[in-house]
Amino acid sequence: MPIEETGRRVTRRRVRTRARLLDAAFEVFAARGFGRVSIEEVCEAAGFSRGAFYSNFATLDELFFALYRERADVIASQVAEALAGEGPDIDVPASVDRVAEVLLLDVDWLLVKTDFLVHAARDPGVAEALLGHRARLRAAIADRLFRARGNTALPAVLGDAEGAAHAVVAAYDGVTTQLLLDKDVEAARAWLKQLLTALLTDGGRTPAGTRARPGREHP
């Protein structure tokens, strides 16, 4: 068998192994929380040995961050696609609707992310890497908001597109914190639309169907 073909098979197998380890880690981290899970438990859930684990990750921290990066990339792609639909002069209120409709609001993922945030707060190296991912997400949002200036002016109180991007991410963080407690995805999407509309426009337009239900607490 040619060496090149053997290498491709090994690479494909390693990719599948890595994907299974990430999927298994997501399940056990969501169920039990980071810090309560061992490498052995991840391997057992994935159906692999410790050797398979160490051929892909040096530590649980490395695996956890790979998992976070994978999910964060999904969110970044969702935001970018939702804000890229109308050319250079996007309609901010319409884009708010699209972002709120597609943005990842998965309770299990939010549990994993919250564990990771707490872990990062205690580890400067992990915190620095996490801050880098959040900065890239904000930069992508700011770029699209900057291009939208000719269609809808951003509120002056936010300063500029970068300030508005900070506000967008902060709104998402607040809404997802509430979602962790009440598990109401529909209410979370409605509240996210309201917050983003108020932040990025004069607040005068309330998208259809976004009025939060009476009695519902929000962050």
JSON list of C-alpha atoms in Angstrom, two decimals:
[
{"chain": "A", "resi": 1, "resn": "MET", "atom": "CA", "xyz": [0.00, 0.00, 0.00]},
{"chain": "A", "resi": 2, "resn": "PRO", "atom": "CA", "xyz": [1.44, 3.44, -0.92]},
{"chain": "A", "resi": 3, "resn": "ILE", "atom": "CA", "xyz": [2.70, 5.47, 2.02]},
{"chain": "A", "resi": 4, "resn": "GLU", "atom": "CA", "xyz": [0.55, 8.44, 0.97]},
{"chain": "A", "resi": 5, "resn": "GLU", "atom": "CA", "xyz": [-2.65, 6.35, 1.07]},
{"chain": "A", "resi": 6, "resn": "THR", "atom": "CA", "xyz": [-1.76, 4.92, 4.45]},
{"chain": "A", "resi": 7, "resn": "GLY", "atom": "CA", "xyz": [-1.16, 8.45, 5.77]},
{"chain": "A", "resi": 8, "resn": "ARG", "atom": "CA", "xyz": [-4.53, 9.62, 4.51]},
{"chain": "A", "resi": 9, "resn": "ARG", "atom": "CA", "xyz": [-6.28, 6.72, 6.23]},
{"chain": "A", "resi": 10, "resn": "VAL", "atom": "CA", "xyz": [-4.49, 7.43, 9.49]},
{"chain": "A", "resi": 11, "resn": "THR", "atom": "CA", "xyz": [-5.40, 11.10, 9.20]},
{"chain": "A", "resi": 12, "resn": "ARG", "atom": "CA", "xyz": [-9.06, 10.32, 8.54]},
{"chain": "A", "resi": 13, "resn": "ARG", "atom": "CA", "xyz": [-9.14, 7.91, 11.47]},
{"chain": "A", "resi": 14, "resn": "ARG", "atom": "CA", "xyz": [-7.57, 10.49, 13.74]},
{"chain": "A", "resi": 15, "resn": "VAL", "atom": "CA", "xyz": [-10.10, 13.11, 12.64]},
{"chain": "A", "resi": 16, "resn": "ARG", "atom": "CA", "xyz": [-12.95, 10.72, 13.46]},
{"chain": "A", "resi": 17, "resn": "THR", "atom": "CA", "xyz": [-11.37, 9.83, 16.81]},
{"chain": "A", "resi": 18, "resn": "ARG", "atom": "CA", "xyz": [-10.97, 13.49, 17.70]},
{"chain": "A", "resi": 19, "resn": "ALA", "atom": "CA", "xyz": [-14.57, 14.24, 16.73]},
{"chain": "A", "resi": 20, "resn": "ARG", "atom": "CA", "xyz": [-15.88, 11.37, 18.88]},
{"chain": "A", "resi": 21, "resn": "LEU", "atom": "CA", "xyz": [-13.82, 12.53, 21.83]},
{"chain": "A", "resi": 22, "resn": "LEU", "atom": "CA", "xyz": [-15.21, 16.05, 21.47]},
{"chain": "A", "resi": 23, "resn": "ASP", "atom": "CA", "xyz": [-18.79, 14.79, 21.22]},
{"chain": "A", "resi": 24, "resn": "ALA", "atom": "CA", "xyz": [-18.32, 12.56, 24.27]},
{"chain": "A", "resi": 25, "resn": "ALA", "atom": "CA", "xyz": [-16.70, 15.38, 26.22]},
{"chain": "A", "resi": 26, "resn": "PHE", "atom": "CA", "xyz": [-19.62, 17.69, 25.42]},
{"chain": "A", "resi": 27, "resn": "GLU", "atom": "CA", "xyz": [-22.07, 15.15, 26.81]},
{"chain": "A", "resi": 28, "resn": "VAL", "atom": "CA", "xyz": [-20.20, 14.43, 30.03]},
{"chain": "A", "resi": 29, "resn": "PHE", "atom": "CA", "xyz": [-19.22, 18.06, 30.65]},
{"chain": "A", "resi": 30, "resn": "ALA", "atom": "CA", "xyz": [-22.84, 19.17, 30.18]},
{"chain": "A", "resi": 31, "resn": "ALA", "atom": "CA", "xyz": [-24.11, 16.42, 32.48]},
{"chain": "A", "resi": 32, "resn": "ARG", "atom": "CA", "xyz": [-21.53, 16.70, 35.26]},
{"chain": "A", "resi": 33, "resn": "GLY", "atom": "CA", "xyz": [-19.57, 19.92, 34.82]},
{"chain": "A", "resi": 34, "resn": "PHE", "atom": "CA", "xyz": [-15.94, 20.61, 34.15]},
{"chain": "A", "resi": 35, "resn": "GLY", "atom": "CA", "xyz": [-13.76, 19.70, 37.12]},
{"chain": "A", "resi": 36, "resn": "ARG", "atom": "CA", "xyz": [-15.92, 16.70, 37.97]},
{"chain": "A", "resi": 37, "resn": "VAL", "atom": "CA", "xyz": [-14.98, 14.68, 34.90]},
{"chain": "A", "resi": 38, "resn": "SER", "atom": "CA", "xyz": [-11.87, 12.57, 34.39]},
{"chain": "A", "resi": 39, "resn": "ILE", "atom": "CA", "xyz": [-10.03, 11.63, 31.23]},
{"chain": "A", "resi": 40, "resn": "GLU", "atom": "CA", "xyz": [-11.12, 8.05, 31.82]},
{"chain": "A", "resi": 41, "resn": "GLU", "atom": "CA", "xyz": [-14.79, 9.07, 31.80]},
{"chain": "A", "resi": 42, "resn": "VAL", "atom": "CA", "xyz": [-14.40, 10.93, 28.51]},
{"chain": "A", "resi": 43, "resn": "CYS", "atom": "CA", "xyz": [-12.62, 7.92, 27.00]},
{"chain": "A", "resi": 44, "resn": "GLU", "atom": "CA", "xyz": [-15.31, 5.55, 28.24]},
{"chain": "A", "resi": 45, "resn": "ALA", "atom": "CA", "xyz": [-18.08, 7.72, 26.80]},
{"chain": "A", "resi": 46, "resn": "ALA", "atom": "CA", "xyz": [-16.26, 7.86, 23.45]},
{"chain": "A", "resi": 47, "resn": "GLY", "atom": "CA", "xyz": [-15.34, 4.17, 23.46]},
{"chain": "A", "resi": 48, "resn": "PHE", "atom": "CA", "xyz": [-11.58, 4.79, 23.31]},
{"chain": "A", "resi": 49, "resn": "SER", "atom": "CA", "xyz": [-8.50, 4.13, 25.40]},
{"chain": "A", "resi": 50, "resn": "ARG", "atom": "CA", "xyz": [-6.38, 6.73, 27.17]},
{"chain": "A", "resi": 51, "resn": "GLY", "atom": "CA", "xyz": [-3.88, 6.30, 24.36]},
{"chain": "A", "resi": 52, "resn": "ALA", "atom": "CA", "xyz": [-6.43, 7.58, 21.85]},
{"chain": "A", "resi": 53, "resn": "PHE", "atom": "CA", "xyz": [-7.06, 10.56, 24.09]},
{"chain": "A", "resi": 54, "resn": "TYR", "atom": "CA", "xyz": [-3.39, 11.47, 24.46]},
{"chain": "A", "resi": 55, "resn": "SER", "atom": "CA", "xyz": [-2.79, 11.14, 20.74]},
{"chain": "A", "resi": 56, "resn": "ASN", "atom": "CA", "xyz": [-5.21, 14.05, 20.27]},
{"chain": "A", "resi": 57, "resn": "PHE", "atom": "CA", "xyz": [-5.08, 16.11, 23.47]},
{"chain": "A", "resi": 58, "resn": "ALA", "atom": "CA", "xyz": [-2.47, 16.66, 26.13]},
{"chain": "A", "resi": 59, "resn": "THR", "atom": "CA", "xyz": [-4.94, 17.52, 28.90]},
{"chain": "A", "resi": 60, "resn": "LEU", "atom": "CA", "xyz": [-8.63, 17.93, 29.64]},
{"chain": "A", "resi": 61, "resn": "ASP", "atom": "CA", "xyz": [-8.06, 21.69, 29.45]},
{"chain": "A", "resi": 62, "resn": "GLU", "atom": "CA", "xyz": [-6.87, 21.36, 25.85]},
{"chain": "A", "resi": 63, "resn": "LEU", "atom": "CA", "xyz": [-9.88, 19.22, 24.96]},
{"chain": "A", "resi": 64, "resn": "PHE", "atom": "CA", "xyz": [-12.24, 21.65, 26.67]},
{"chain": "A", "resi": 65, "resn": "PHE", "atom": "CA", "xyz": [-10.86, 24.59, 24.75]},
{"chain": "A", "resi": 66, "resn": "ALA", "atom": "CA", "xyz": [-11.07, 22.72, 21.45]},
{"chain": "A", "resi": 67, "resn": "LEU", "atom": "CA", "xyz": [-14.72, 22.08, 22.26]},
{"chain": "A", "resi": 68, "resn": "TYR", "atom": "CA", "xyz": [-15.29, 25.73, 23.13]},
{"chain": "A", "resi": 69, "resn": "ARG", "atom": "CA", "xyz": [-13.54, 26.89, 19.96]},
{"chain": "A", "resi": 70, "resn": "GLU", "atom": "CA", "xyz": [-15.71, 24.56, 17.87]},
{"chain": "A", "resi": 71, "resn": "ARG", "atom": "CA", "xyz": [-18.95, 25.93, 19.33]},
{"chain": "A", "resi": 72, "resn": "ALA", "atom": "CA", "xyz": [-17.75, 29.54, 19.34]},
{"chain": "A", "resi": 73, "resn": "ASP", "atom": "CA", "xyz": [-16.95, 29.22, 15.64]},
{"chain": "A", "resi": 74, "resn": "VAL", "atom": "CA", "xyz": [-20.53, 28.09, 15.04]},
{"chain": "A", "resi": 75, "resn": "ILE", "atom": "CA", "xyz": [-21.84, 31.21, 16.78]},
{"chain": "A", "resi": 76, "resn": "ALA", "atom": "CA", "xyz": [-19.45, 33.48, 14.90]},
{"chain": "A", "resi": 77, "resn": "SER", "atom": "CA", "xyz": [-20.54, 31.93, 11.59]},
{"chain": "A", "resi": 78, "resn": "GLN", "atom": "CA", "xyz": [-24.22, 32.33, 12.47]},
{"chain": "A", "resi": 79, "resn": "VAL", "atom": "CA", "xyz": [-23.77, 36.00, 13.30]},
{"chain": "A", "resi": 80, "resn": "ALA", "atom": "CA", "xyz": [-21.66, 36.68, 10.21]},
{"chain": "A", "resi": 81, "resn": "GLU", "atom": "CA", "xyz": [-24.14, 34.97, 7.89]},
{"chain": "A", "resi": 82, "resn": "ALA", "atom": "CA", "xyz": [-27.11, 36.76, 9.47]},
{"chain": "A", "resi": 83, "resn": "LEU", "atom": "CA", "xyz": [-25.40, 40.13, 9.04]},
{"chain": "A", "resi": 84, "resn": "ALA", "atom": "CA", "xyz": [-24.14, 39.47, 5.52]},
{"chain": "A", "resi": 85, "resn": "GLY", "atom": "CA", "xyz": [-27.42, 39.07, 3.69]},
{"chain": "A", "resi": 86, "resn": "GLU", "atom": "CA", "xyz": [-27.99, 42.55, 2.31]},
{"chain": "A", "resi": 87, "resn": "GLY", "atom": "CA", "xyz": [-24.74, 43.82, 0.90]},
{"chain": "A", "resi": 88, "resn": "PRO", "atom": "CA", "xyz": [-22.76, 46.71, 2.34]},
{"chain": "A", "resi": 89, "resn": "ASP", "atom": "CA", "xyz": [-25.69, 48.80, 3.65]},
{"chain": "A", "resi": 90, "resn": "ILE", "atom": "CA", "xyz": [-27.53, 46.27, 5.79]},
{"chain": "A", "resi": 91, "resn": "ASP", "atom": "CA", "xyz": [-30.87, 46.96, 7.43]},
{"chain": "A", "resi": 92, "resn": "VAL", "atom": "CA", "xyz": [-30.02, 46.74, 11.13]},
{"chain": "A", "resi": 93, "resn": "PRO", "atom": "CA", "xyz": [-33.54, 45.98, 12.45]},
{"chain": "A", "resi": 94, "resn": "ALA", "atom": "CA", "xyz": [-34.03, 43.23, 9.87]},
{"chain": "A", "resi": 95, "resn": "SER", "atom": "CA", "xyz": [-30.59, 41.84, 10.65]},
{"chain": "A", "resi": 96, "resn": "VAL", "atom": "CA", "xyz": [-31.44, 41.83, 14.36]},
{"chain": "A", "resi": 97, "resn": "ASP", "atom": "CA", "xyz": [-34.39, 39.57, 13.55]},
{"chain": "A", "resi": 98, "resn": "ARG", "atom": "CA", "xyz": [-32.15, 37.17, 11.63]},
{"chain": "A", "resi": 99, "resn": "VAL", "atom": "CA", "xyz": [-29.45, 37.07, 14.32]},
{"chain": "A", "resi": 100, "resn": "ALA", "atom": "CA", "xyz": [-31.97, 36.34, 17.07]},
{"chain": "A", "resi": 101, "resn": "GLU", "atom": "CA", "xyz": [-33.61, 33.60, 15.01]},
{"chain": "A", "resi": 102, "resn": "VAL", "atom": "CA", "xyz": [-30.43, 31.67, 14.17]},
{"chain": "A", "resi": 103, "resn": "LEU", "atom": "CA", "xyz": [-28.15, 32.30, 17.15]},
{"chain": "A", "resi": 104, "resn": "LEU", "atom": "CA", "xyz": [-27.20, 29.20, 19.10]},
{"chain": "A", "resi": 105, "resn": "LEU", "atom": "CA", "xyz": [-29.31, 29.05, 22.27]},
{"chain": "A", "resi": 106, "resn": "ASP", "atom": "CA", "xyz": [-28.62, 25.54, 23.50]},
{"chain": "A", "resi": 107, "resn": "VAL", "atom": "CA", "xyz": [-28.90, 25.02, 27.26]},
{"chain": "A", "resi": 108, "resn": "ASP", "atom": "CA", "xyz": [-26.37, 22.16, 27.36]},
{"chain": "A", "resi": 109, "resn": "TRP", "atom": "CA", "xyz": [-23.82, 24.27, 25.50]},
{"chain": "A", "resi": 110, "resn": "LEU", "atom": "CA", "xyz": [-24.47, 27.19, 27.84]},
{"chain": "A", "resi": 111, "resn": "LEU", "atom": "CA", "xyz": [-23.79, 24.94, 30.82]},
{"chain": "A", "resi": 112, "resn": "VAL", "atom": "CA", "xyz": [-20.49, 23.88, 29.29]},
{"chain": "A", "resi": 113, "resn": "LYS", "atom": "CA", "xyz": [-19.57, 27.46, 28.40]},
{"chain": "A", "resi": 114, "resn": "THR", "atom": "CA", "xyz": [-20.36, 28.70, 31.90]},
{"chain": "A", "resi": 115, "resn": "ASP", "atom": "CA", "xyz": [-18.12, 26.04, 33.41]},
{"chain": "A", "resi": 116, "resn": "PHE", "atom": "CA", "xyz": [-15.41, 27.09, 31.01]},
{"chain": "A", "resi": 117, "resn": "LEU", "atom": "CA", "xyz": [-15.77, 30.77, 31.93]},
{"chain": "A", "resi": 118, "resn": "VAL", "atom": "CA", "xyz": [-15.37, 29.94, 35.62]},
{"chain": "A", "resi": 119, "resn": "HIS", "atom": "CA", "xyz": [-12.35, 27.78, 34.82]},
{"chain": "A", "resi": 120, "resn": "ALA", "atom": "CA", "xyz": [-10.81, 30.53, 32.67]},
{"chain": "A", "resi": 121, "resn": "ALA", "atom": "CA", "xyz": [-11.31, 33.09, 35.44]},
{"chain": "A", "resi": 122, "resn": "ARG", "atom": "CA", "xyz": [-8.92, 31.02, 37.58]},
{"chain": "A", "resi": 123, "resn": "ASP", "atom": "CA", "xyz": [-6.34, 30.39, 34.85]},
{"chain": "A", "resi": 124, "resn": "PRO", "atom": "CA", "xyz": [-4.73, 33.47, 33.21]},
{"chain": "A", "resi": 125, "resn": "GLY", "atom": "CA", "xyz": [-3.53, 31.48, 30.20]},
{"chain": "A", "resi": 126, "resn": "VAL", "atom": "CA", "xyz": [-6.98, 30.09, 29.43]},
{"chain": "A", "resi": 127, "resn": "ALA", "atom": "CA", "xyz": [-8.53, 33.49, 30.09]},
{"chain": "A", "resi": 128, "resn": "GLU", "atom": "CA", "xyz": [-6.21, 35.12, 27.56]},
{"chain": "A", "resi": 129, "resn": "ALA", "atom": "CA", "xyz": [-7.14, 32.59, 24.87]},
{"chain": "A", "resi": 130, "resn": "LEU", "atom": "CA", "xyz": [-10.85, 32.99, 25.62]},
{"chain": "A", "resi": 131, "resn": "LEU", "atom": "CA", "xyz": [-10.57, 36.77, 25.43]},
{"chain": "A", "resi": 132, "resn": "GLY", "atom": "CA", "xyz": [-9.01, 36.35, 22.00]},
{"chain": "A", "resi": 133, "resn": "HIS", "atom": "CA", "xyz": [-12.00, 34.38, 20.74]},
{"chain": "A", "resi": 134, "resn": "ARG", "atom": "CA", "xyz": [-14.45, 36.92, 22.11]},
{"chain": "A", "resi": 135, "resn": "ALA", "atom": "CA", "xyz": [-12.48, 39.76, 20.54]},
{"chain": "A", "resi": 136, "resn": "ARG", "atom": "CA", "xyz": [-12.64, 38.08, 17.12]},
{"chain": "A", "resi": 137, "resn": "LEU", "atom": "CA", "xyz": [-16.39, 37.62, 17.45]},
{"chain": "A", "resi": 138, "resn": "ARG", "atom": "CA", "xyz": [-16.84, 41.29, 18.40]},
{"chain": "A", "resi": 139, "resn": "ALA", "atom": "CA", "xyz": [-14.62, 42.36, 15.50]},
{"chain": "A", "resi": 140, "resn": "ALA", "atom": "CA", "xyz": [-16.79, 40.44, 13.01]},
{"chain": "A", "resi": 141, "resn": "ILE", "atom": "CA", "xyz": [-19.94, 42.05, 14.41]},
{"chain": "A", "resi": 142, "resn": "ALA", "atom": "CA", "xyz": [-18.35, 45.52, 14.49]},
{"chain": "A", "resi": 143, "resn": "ASP", "atom": "CA", "xyz": [-17.31, 45.20, 10.85]},
{"chain": "A", "resi": 144, "resn": "ARG", "atom": "CA", "xyz": [-20.86, 44.54, 9.72]},
{"chain": "A", "resi": 145, "resn": "LEU", "atom": "CA", "xyz": [-22.31, 47.28, 11.92]},
{"chain": "A", "resi": 146, "resn": "PHE", "atom": "CA", "xyz": [-19.76, 49.76, 10.54]},
{"chain": "A", "resi": 147, "resn": "ARG", "atom": "CA", "xyz": [-20.90, 48.95, 7.01]},
{"chain": "A", "resi": 148, "resn": "ALA", "atom": "CA", "xyz": [-24.52, 49.53, 8.03]},
{"chain": "A", "resi": 149, "resn": "ARG", "atom": "CA", "xyz": [-24.01, 53.21, 8.84]},
{"chain": "A", "resi": 150, "resn": "GLY", "atom": "CA", "xyz": [-25.52, 54.35, 5.56]},
{"chain": "A", "resi": 151, "resn": "ASN", "atom": "CA", "xyz": [-28.77, 52.52, 6.28]},
{"chain": "A", "resi": 152, "resn": "THR", "atom": "CA", "xyz": [-29.40, 52.83, 10.01]},
{"chain": "A", "resi": 153, "resn": "ALA", "atom": "CA", "xyz": [-27.44, 55.13, 12.30]},
{"chain": "A", "resi": 154, "resn": "LEU", "atom": "CA", "xyz": [-26.17, 53.52, 15.50]},
{"chain": "A", "resi": 155, "resn": "PRO", "atom": "CA", "xyz": [-27.08, 55.27, 18.78]},
{"chain": "A", "resi": 156, "resn": "ALA", "atom": "CA", "xyz": [-24.43, 57.84, 19.65]},
{"chain": "A", "resi": 157, "resn": "VAL", "atom": "CA", "xyz": [-24.30, 56.63, 23.26]},
{"chain": "A", "resi": 158, "resn": "LEU", "atom": "CA", "xyz": [-22.55, 53.44, 22.10]},
{"chain": "A", "resi": 159, "resn": "GLY", "atom": "CA", "xyz": [-19.72, 55.47, 20.61]},
{"chain": "A", "resi": 160, "resn": "ASP", "atom": "CA", "xyz": [-18.93, 53.52, 17.46]},
{"chain": "A", "resi": 161, "resn": "ALA", "atom": "CA", "xyz": [-19.39, 50.12, 15.80]},
{"chain": "A", "resi": 162, "resn": "GLU", "atom": "CA", "xyz": [-16.91, 48.52, 18.19]},
{"chain": "A", "resi": 163, "resn": "GLY", "atom": "CA", "xyz": [-18.86, 49.82, 21.17]},
{"chain": "A", "resi": 164, "resn": "ALA", "atom": "CA", "xyz": [-22.06, 48.52, 19.63]},
{"chain": "A", "resi": 165, "resn": "ALA", "atom": "CA", "xyz": [-20.46, 45.09, 19.14]},
{"chain": "A", "resi": 166, "resn": "HIS", "atom": "CA", "xyz": [-19.54, 45.01, 22.83]},
{"chain": "A", "resi": 167, "resn": "ALA", "atom": "CA", "xyz": [-23.18, 45.77, 23.63]},
{"chain": "A", "resi": 168, "resn": "VAL", "atom": "CA", "xyz": [-24.41, 42.98, 21.36]},
{"chain": "A", "resi": 169, "resn": "VAL", "atom": "CA", "xyz": [-22.18, 40.39, 23.02]},
{"chain": "A", "resi": 170, "resn": "ALA", "atom": "CA", "xyz": [-23.14, 41.66, 26.49]},
{"chain": "A", "resi": 171, "resn": "ALA", "atom": "CA", "xyz": [-26.84, 41.36, 25.60]},
{"chain": "A", "resi": 172, "resn": "TYR", "atom": "CA", "xyz": [-26.30, 37.79, 24.42]},
{"chain": "A", "resi": 173, "resn": "ASP", "atom": "CA", "xyz": [-24.45, 36.95, 27.64]},
{"chain": "A", "resi": 174, "resn": "GLY", "atom": "CA", "xyz": [-27.27, 38.37, 29.76]},
{"chain": "A", "resi": 175, "resn": "VAL", "atom": "CA", "xyz": [-30.03, 36.59, 27.89]},
{"chain": "A", "resi": 176, "resn": "THR", "atom": "CA", "xyz": [-28.23, 33.26, 28.00]},
{"chain": "A", "resi": 177, "resn": "THR", "atom": "CA", "xyz": [-27.69, 33.59, 31.75]},
{"chain": "A", "resi": 178, "resn": "GLN", "atom": "CA", "xyz": [-31.45, 33.87, 32.19]},
{"chain": "A", "resi": 179, "resn": "LEU", "atom": "CA", "xyz": [-31.94, 30.93, 29.81]},
{"chain": "A", "resi": 180, "resn": "LEU", "atom": "CA", "xyz": [-29.79, 28.74, 32.05]},
{"chain": "A", "resi": 181, "resn": "LEU", "atom": "CA", "xyz": [-32.29, 29.32, 34.85]},
{"chain": "A", "resi": 182, "resn": "ASP", "atom": "CA", "xyz": [-35.69, 29.21, 33.16]},
{"chain": "A", "resi": 183, "resn": "LYS", "atom": "CA", "xyz": [-34.85, 26.99, 30.12]},
{"chain": "A", "resi": 184, "resn": "ASP", "atom": "CA", "xyz": [-37.30, 29.04, 28.00]},
{"chain": "A", "resi": 185, "resn": "VAL", "atom": "CA", "xyz": [-35.67, 29.32, 24.56]},
{"chain": "A", "resi": 186, "resn": "GLU", "atom": "CA", "xyz": [-38.69, 31.04, 22.98]},
{"chain": "A", "resi": 187, "resn": "ALA", "atom": "CA", "xyz": [-38.68, 33.80, 25.60]},
{"chain": "A", "resi": 188, "resn": "ALA", "atom": "CA", "xyz": [-34.89, 34.13, 25.28]},
{"chain": "A", "resi": 189, "resn": "ARG", "atom": "CA", "xyz": [-35.11, 34.72, 21.53]},
{"chain": "A", "resi": 190, "resn": "ALA", "atom": "CA", "xyz": [-37.92, 37.26, 21.98]},
{"chain": "A", "resi": 191, "resn": "TRP", "atom": "CA", "xyz": [-35.99, 39.13, 24.67]},
{"chain": "A", "resi": 192, "resn": "LEU", "atom": "CA", "xyz": [-32.80, 39.06, 22.61]},
{"chain": "A", "resi": 193, "resn": "LYS", "atom": "CA", "xyz": [-34.65, 40.70, 19.71]},
{"chain": "A", "resi": 194, "resn": "GLN", "atom": "CA", "xyz": [-35.97, 43.42, 22.00]},
{"chain": "A", "resi": 195, "resn": "LEU", "atom": "CA", "xyz": [-32.57, 44.12, 23.54]},
{"chain": "A", "resi": 196, "resn": "LEU", "atom": "CA", "xyz": [-30.71, 44.21, 20.23]},
{"chain": "A", "resi": 197, "resn": "THR", "atom": "CA", "xyz": [-33.34, 46.40, 18.61]},
{"chain": "A", "resi": 198, "resn": "ALA", "atom": "CA", "xyz": [-33.14, 48.85, 21.51]},
{"chain": "A", "resi": 199, "resn": "LEU", "atom": "CA", "xyz": [-29.34, 48.82, 21.47]},
{"chain": "A", "resi": 200, "resn": "LEU", "atom": "CA", "xyz": [-28.75, 49.16, 17.75]},
{"chain": "A", "resi": 201, "resn": "THR", "atom": "CA", "xyz": [-31.60, 51.48, 16.73]},
{"chain": "A", "resi": 202, "resn": "ASP", "atom": "CA", "xyz": [-33.62, 54.21, 18.37]},
{"chain": "A", "resi": 203, "resn": "GLY", "atom": "CA", "xyz": [-35.67, 51.43, 19.95]},
{"chain": "A", "resi": 204, "resn": "GLY", "atom": "CA", "xyz": [-38.81, 52.60, 18.18]},
{"chain": "A", "resi": 205, "resn": "ARG", "atom": "CA", "xyz": [-39.31, 49.41, 16.21]},
{"chain": "A", "resi": 206, "resn": "THR", "atom": "CA", "xyz": [-40.41, 46.29, 18.05]},
{"chain": "A", "resi": 207, "resn": "PRO", "atom": "CA", "xyz": [-40.16, 43.27, 15.73]},
{"chain": "A", "resi": 208, "resn": "ALA", "atom": "CA", "xyz": [-43.37, 41.33, 15.34]},
{"chain": "A", "resi": 209, "resn": "GLY", "atom": "CA", "xyz": [-43.79, 38.54, 17.84]},
{"chain": "A", "resi": 210, "resn": "THR", "atom": "CA", "xyz": [-40.99, 39.68, 20.11]},
{"chain": "A", "resi": 211, "resn": "ARG", "atom": "CA", "xyz": [-42.97, 41.02, 23.04]},
{"chain": "A", "resi": 212, "resn": "ALA", "atom": "CA", "xyz": [-41.92, 39.11, 26.14]},
{"chain": "A", "resi": 213, "resn": "ARG", "atom": "CA", "xyz": [-44.68, 37.34, 28.01]},
{"chain": "A", "resi": 214, "resn": "PRO", "atom": "CA", "xyz": [-46.00, 39.11, 31.13]},
{"chain": "A", "resi": 215, "resn": "GLY", "atom": "CA", "xyz": [-44.40, 38.01, 34.37]},
{"chain": "A", "resi": 216, "resn": "ARG", "atom": "CA", "xyz": [-41.25, 36.72, 32.76]},
{"chain": "A", "resi": 217, "resn": "GLU", "atom": "CA", "xyz": [-38.10, 37.92, 34.49]},
{"chain": "A", "resi": 218, "resn": "HIS", "atom": "CA", "xyz": [-35.18, 39.00, 32.37]},
{"chain": "A", "resi": 219, "resn": "PRO", "atom": "CA", "xyz": [-31.60, 39.95, 33.14]}
]
